[in-house]
């Protein structure tokens, strides 16, 4: 059962991010109730790791075909049209993330050159938190690509 | 014009089978771009749509559920209920419902409960002569309770949209959830009696019962820890969720010794993916509803509802019907995002309590999870028994009727939802 295959980079990143979120939040709960010392400022780190984890997880979800959608009508279309639709939604999904990343890079640039804003609780420059989104979006694009190939293969399987 | 654009893009993409998040996001972005509403904020808004402490409860509760599932706790609990009620008529059906009720108070997601309990109990039910579609329908329907009983991802989302305290919503869901659960047990019993589905051969003796109880005590304590913490106001839901994660880990690794540290990566990845599927919808639904409210769709839709409905009761009934219909084609999270922003001003106009309404809203959505054609629980159950959704759906009819009766009772008696949160001091209407 247990394979010795090396664990993929995106799996490692998603796992480490979620585990860190849980650990920071848990230590925060413990310190608040048992030593009455709040490290509430770390909340800021947790929620930003959450953003990064969501980006990595979204990529894996696209690859696994786990995104929720309405299939009632989709399944009524002829197979050839379904193939085009799969490619079409993949392009839309990728386009959406290209826009998100593009405007995020713009925001990072503005922060570095103009605003120099720092976070409310810890005083960390906000652009550091922003960088995770375009960086980890690489996994989203790869996930969309792989997930689309897999769905096309399933439809081809039905056709033959 | 704006309204036409945003709604038609969304609807067309949904019909074409695009993921819901993609459809919401593209519709929002196209409208923002077309009417120059500030597209350059897209990146930052994406990030701020996720970065919220209350929403953090979602990945944590999902992770706790994954850990308890891998630890094999569902089987331990099922065994305990089997010794308790297995012998009576329809025994295994009732065991299935009770295990779902219990699992629902650990997990906040309907399909996750259907899968966890279905894996354990479908095979024995079919072996004992239950119709397999009935077995699937029983578990699919009882799993609805996961989103009514705390912790519930649907309530976290509802709280996020309406700014109502998630703690109050969680506690408000307890009595309605147990009431629905009791109704489900009753239906399981009545149908089994009519079809003479016998119980299993013998009841557990006291020693066996005690042993099973001792074995499951750690699992049985989990909801007490989670809920007790929230009810007494010690934990916020997010804190309770992270406590649940470490409680589950402790129980799984040290008490049941059923998972190894090596399984951790797998579990973390699964939880991250499940939570991301939800957050992908949440973030783009947020952008979609923001756009819809800026271009005035929300206000106009709300005015329309207020002008159509002569009073609060008619409004609630109309929305319930709409929810039941929408629940058949869309998931609970998207529906909440599409409807709740419109309903907030409507609730105000009619003076309806938002916590009470949350319970009704989510209960109506829960019914939708077990009705075709898209009921997510039905799909999960049908997959587990290699059957088609329609035959499972047919067997679900008595359960759905019972759910509707409970929904009416909850709509008539706000006290059932509001008593506990008020008593716990979490809410004052």
PDB file of N, CA and C in Angstrom, chain B residues 148 150 155 158-159 163-176 227 230-231 233 235-237 353-356 358-359 416-429:
ATOM      1  N   UNK B 148     -26.157  20.996   9.573  1.00  0.00           N
ATOM      2  CA  UNK B 148     -27.019  21.659  10.554  1.00  0.00           C
ATOM      3  C   UNK B 148     -26.376  21.570  11.932  1.00  0.00           C
ATOM      4  N   UNK B 150     -23.441  21.492  14.599  1.00  0.00           N
ATOM      5  CA  UNK B 150     -22.093  22.062  14.616  1.00  0.00           C
ATOM      6  C   UNK B 150     -21.048  20.956  14.700  1.00  0.00           C
ATOM      7  N   UNK B 155     -22.593  26.998   8.162  1.00  0.00           N
ATOM      8  CA  UNK B 155     -22.812  28.077   9.136  1.00  0.00           C
ATOM      9  C   UNK B 155     -21.638  29.060   9.165  1.00  0.00           C
ATOM     10  N   UNK B 158     -22.275  31.204   6.257  1.00  0.00           N
ATOM     11  CA  UNK B 158     -23.429  32.075   6.523  1.00  0.00           C
ATOM     12  C   UNK B 158     -23.010  33.222   7.445  1.00  0.00           C
ATOM     13  N   UNK B 159     -22.250  32.885   8.475  1.00  0.00           N
ATOM     14  CA  UNK B 159     -21.775  33.913   9.406  1.00  0.00           C
ATOM     15  C   UNK B 159     -20.863  34.912   8.718  1.00  0.00           C
ATOM     16  N   UNK B 163     -22.324  38.498   8.811  1.00  0.00           N
ATOM     17  CA  UNK B 163     -21.702  39.037  10.027  1.00  0.00           C
ATOM     18  C   UNK B 163     -22.459  38.657  11.293  1.00  0.00           C
ATOM     19  N   UNK B 164     -23.073  37.491  11.294  1.00  0.00           N
ATOM     20  CA  UNK B 164     -23.709  36.978  12.510  1.00  0.00           C
ATOM     21  C   UNK B 164     -22.682  36.083  13.198  1.00  0.00           C
ATOM     22  N   UNK B 165     -22.681  36.043  14.532  1.00  0.00           N
ATOM     23  CA  UNK B 165     -21.713  35.243  15.270  1.00  0.00           C
ATOM     24  C   UNK B 165     -21.824  33.754  14.915  1.00  0.00           C
ATOM     25  N   UNK B 166     -20.690  33.187  14.483  1.00  0.00           N
ATOM     26  CA  UNK B 166     -20.699  31.774  14.106  1.00  0.00           C
ATOM     27  C   UNK B 166     -20.936  30.894  15.344  1.00  0.00           C
ATOM     28  N   UNK B 167     -20.428  31.328  16.497  1.00  0.00           N
ATOM     29  CA  UNK B 167     -20.677  30.572  17.730  1.00  0.00           C
ATOM     30  C   UNK B 167     -22.171  30.450  17.975  1.00  0.00           C
ATOM     31  N   UNK B 168     -22.884  31.584  17.860  1.00  0.00           N
ATOM     32  CA  UNK B 168     -24.326  31.571  18.081  1.00  0.00           C
ATOM     33  C   UNK B 168     -25.011  30.655  17.076  1.00  0.00           C
ATOM     34  N   UNK B 169     -24.573  30.703  15.827  1.00  0.00           N
ATOM     35  CA  UNK B 169     -25.179  29.855  14.790  1.00  0.00           C
ATOM     36  C   UNK B 169     -24.934  28.381  15.100  1.00  0.00           C
ATOM     37  N   UNK B 170     -23.694  28.056  15.492  1.00  0.00           N
ATOM     38  CA  UNK B 170     -23.369  26.664  15.823  1.00  0.00           C
ATOM     39  C   UNK B 170     -24.303  26.156  16.912  1.00  0.00           C
ATOM     40  N   UNK B 171     -24.415  26.939  17.989  1.00  0.00           N
ATOM     41  CA  UNK B 171     -25.225  26.499  19.116  1.00  0.00           C
ATOM     42  C   UNK B 171     -26.708  26.455  18.708  1.00  0.00           C
ATOM     43  N   UNK B 172     -27.127  27.391  17.850  1.00  0.00           N
ATOM     44  CA  UNK B 172     -28.514  27.403  17.388  1.00  0.00           C
ATOM     45  C   UNK B 172     -28.847  26.136  16.607  1.00  0.00           C
ATOM     46  N   UNK B 173     -27.843  25.533  15.984  1.00  0.00           N
ATOM     47  CA  UNK B 173     -28.097  24.356  15.156  1.00  0.00           C
ATOM     48  C   UNK B 173     -28.300  23.074  15.949  1.00  0.00           C
ATOM     49  N   UNK B 174     -27.995  23.089  17.242  1.00  0.00           N
ATOM     50  CA  UNK B 174     -27.995  21.832  18.012  1.00  0.00           C
ATOM     51  C   UNK B 174     -29.395  21.202  18.076  1.00  0.00           C
ATOM     52  N   UNK B 175     -30.377  21.960  18.603  1.00  0.00           N
ATOM     53  CA  UNK B 175     -31.720  21.381  18.758  1.00  0.00           C
ATOM     54  C   UNK B 175     -32.343  21.042  17.392  1.00  0.00           C
ATOM     55  N   UNK B 176     -32.312  21.961  16.421  1.00  0.00           N
ATOM     56  CA  UNK B 176     -32.854  21.603  15.103  1.00  0.00           C
ATOM     57  C   UNK B 176     -32.163  20.375  14.506  1.00  0.00           C
ATOM     58  N   UNK B 227     -17.933  21.320  21.152  1.00  0.00           N
ATOM     59  CA  UNK B 227     -19.153  22.086  21.411  1.00  0.00           C
ATOM     60  C   UNK B 227     -19.134  22.736  22.774  1.00  0.00           C
ATOM     61  N   UNK B 230     -17.261  25.889  22.645  1.00  0.00           N
ATOM     62  CA  UNK B 230     -17.963  26.987  21.969  1.00  0.00           C
ATOM     63  C   UNK B 230     -19.147  27.458  22.826  1.00  0.00           C
ATOM     64  N   UNK B 231     -19.902  26.473  23.358  1.00  0.00           N
ATOM     65  CA  UNK B 231     -21.113  26.802  24.118  1.00  0.00           C
ATOM     66  C   UNK B 231     -20.780  27.653  25.333  1.00  0.00           C
ATOM     67  N   UNK B 233     -18.392  29.570  25.609  1.00  0.00           N
ATOM     68  CA  UNK B 233     -17.750  30.818  25.224  1.00  0.00           C
ATOM     69  C   UNK B 233     -16.242  30.812  25.430  1.00  0.00           C
ATOM     70  N   UNK B 235     -14.007  29.051  23.571  1.00  0.00           N
ATOM     71  CA  UNK B 235     -13.347  29.085  22.263  1.00  0.00           C
ATOM     72  C   UNK B 235     -14.190  29.814  21.238  1.00  0.00           C
ATOM     73  N   UNK B 236     -13.525  30.499  20.326  1.00  0.00           N
ATOM     74  CA  UNK B 236     -14.213  30.899  19.109  1.00  0.00           C
ATOM     75  C   UNK B 236     -14.270  29.653  18.219  1.00  0.00           C
ATOM     76  N   UNK B 237     -15.150  29.649  17.211  1.00  0.00           N
ATOM     77  CA  UNK B 237     -15.206  28.461  16.347  1.00  0.00           C
ATOM     78  C   UNK B 237     -13.846  28.116  15.735  1.00  0.00           C
ATOM     79  N   UNK B 353     -35.234  37.501  12.629  1.00  0.00           N
ATOM     80  CA  UNK B 353     -33.973  37.286  13.339  1.00  0.00           C
ATOM     81  C   UNK B 353     -32.972  36.540  12.445  1.00  0.00           C
ATOM     82  N   UNK B 354     -31.749  37.082  12.274  1.00  0.00           N
ATOM     83  CA  UNK B 354     -30.802  36.460  11.345  1.00  0.00           C
ATOM     84  C   UNK B 354     -30.259  35.106  11.811  1.00  0.00           C
ATOM     85  N   UNK B 355     -30.171  34.873  13.131  1.00  0.00           N
ATOM     86  CA  UNK B 355     -29.672  33.575  13.602  1.00  0.00           C
ATOM     87  C   UNK B 355     -30.722  32.494  13.338  1.00  0.00           C
ATOM     88  N   UNK B 356     -31.952  32.800  13.723  1.00  0.00           N
ATOM     89  CA  UNK B 356     -33.046  31.861  13.467  1.00  0.00           C
ATOM     90  C   UNK B 356     -33.152  31.595  11.977  1.00  0.00           C
ATOM     91  N   UNK B 358     -30.865  31.797   9.817  1.00  0.00           N
ATOM     92  CA  UNK B 358     -29.732  30.986   9.393  1.00  0.00           C
ATOM     93  C   UNK B 358     -30.027  29.500   9.516  1.00  0.00           C
ATOM     94  N   UNK B 359     -30.671  29.109  10.617  1.00  0.00           N
ATOM     95  CA  UNK B 359     -30.991  27.701  10.825  1.00  0.00           C
ATOM     96  C   UNK B 359     -31.960  27.214   9.750  1.00  0.00           C
ATOM     97  N   UNK B 416     -37.027  27.029  19.061  1.00  0.00           N
ATOM     98  CA  UNK B 416     -36.218  25.818  18.939  1.00  0.00           C
ATOM     99  C   UNK B 416     -34.791  26.152  18.530  1.00  0.00           C
ATOM    100  N   UNK B 417     -34.628  27.160  17.703  1.00  0.00           N
ATOM    101  CA  UNK B 417     -33.295  27.534  17.262  1.00  0.00           C
ATOM    102  C   UNK B 417     -32.636  28.509  18.232  1.00  0.00           C
ATOM    103  N   UNK B 418     -33.446  29.387  18.830  1.00  0.00           N
ATOM    104  CA  UNK B 418     -32.851  30.504  19.568  1.00  0.00           C
ATOM    105  C   UNK B 418     -32.646  30.235  21.056  1.00  0.00           C
ATOM    106  N   UNK B 419     -33.323  29.195  21.589  1.00  0.00           N
ATOM    107  CA  UNK B 419     -33.260  28.966  23.031  1.00  0.00           C
ATOM    108  C   UNK B 419     -31.820  28.799  23.519  1.00  0.00           C
ATOM    109  N   UNK B 420     -31.088  27.863  22.893  1.00  0.00           N
ATOM    110  CA  UNK B 420     -29.732  27.568  23.377  1.00  0.00           C
ATOM    111  C   UNK B 420     -28.749  28.735  23.227  1.00  0.00           C
ATOM    112  N   UNK B 421     -28.676  29.373  22.050  1.00  0.00           N
ATOM    113  CA  UNK B 421     -27.717  30.479  21.961  1.00  0.00           C
ATOM    114  C   UNK B 421     -28.022  31.616  22.941  1.00  0.00           C
ATOM    115  N   UNK B 422     -29.310  31.862  23.203  1.00  0.00           N
ATOM    116  CA  UNK B 422     -29.640  32.931  24.158  1.00  0.00           C
ATOM    117  C   UNK B 422     -29.260  32.493  25.563  1.00  0.00           C
ATOM    118  N   UNK B 423     -29.584  31.225  25.884  1.00  0.00           N
ATOM    119  CA  UNK B 423     -29.289  30.705  27.213  1.00  0.00           C
ATOM    120  C   UNK B 423     -27.783  30.698  27.477  1.00  0.00           C
ATOM    121  N   UNK B 424     -27.012  30.405  26.415  1.00  0.00           N
ATOM    122  CA  UNK B 424     -25.555  30.362  26.583  1.00  0.00           C
ATOM    123  C   UNK B 424     -24.952  31.758  26.620  1.00  0.00           C
ATOM    124  N   UNK B 425     -25.805  32.762  26.410  1.00  0.00           N
ATOM    125  CA  UNK B 425     -25.305  34.131  26.445  1.00  0.00           C
ATOM    126  C   UNK B 425     -24.490  34.492  25.217  1.00  0.00           C
ATOM    127  N   UNK B 426     -24.663  33.704  24.133  1.00  0.00           N
ATOM    128  CA  UNK B 426     -23.893  33.971  22.915  1.00  0.00           C
ATOM    129  C   UNK B 426     -24.620  34.935  22.002  1.00  0.00           C
ATOM    130  N   UNK B 427     -25.908  35.143  22.301  1.00  0.00           N
ATOM    131  CA  UNK B 427     -26.705  35.917  21.363  1.00  0.00           C
ATOM    132  C   UNK B 427     -27.868  36.571  22.075  1.00  0.00           C
ATOM    133  N   UNK B 428     -28.152  37.814  21.733  1.00  0.00           N
ATOM    134  CA  UNK B 428     -29.399  38.396  22.215  1.00  0.00           C
ATOM    135  C   UNK B 428     -30.102  39.044  21.033  1.00  0.00           C
ATOM    136  N   UNK B 429     -31.314  38.602  20.757  1.00  0.00           N
ATOM    137  CA  UNK B 429     -31.988  39.053  19.548  1.00  0.00           C
ATOM    138  C   UNK B 429     -32.387  40.529  19.633  1.00  0.00           C
TER     139      UNK B 429
END
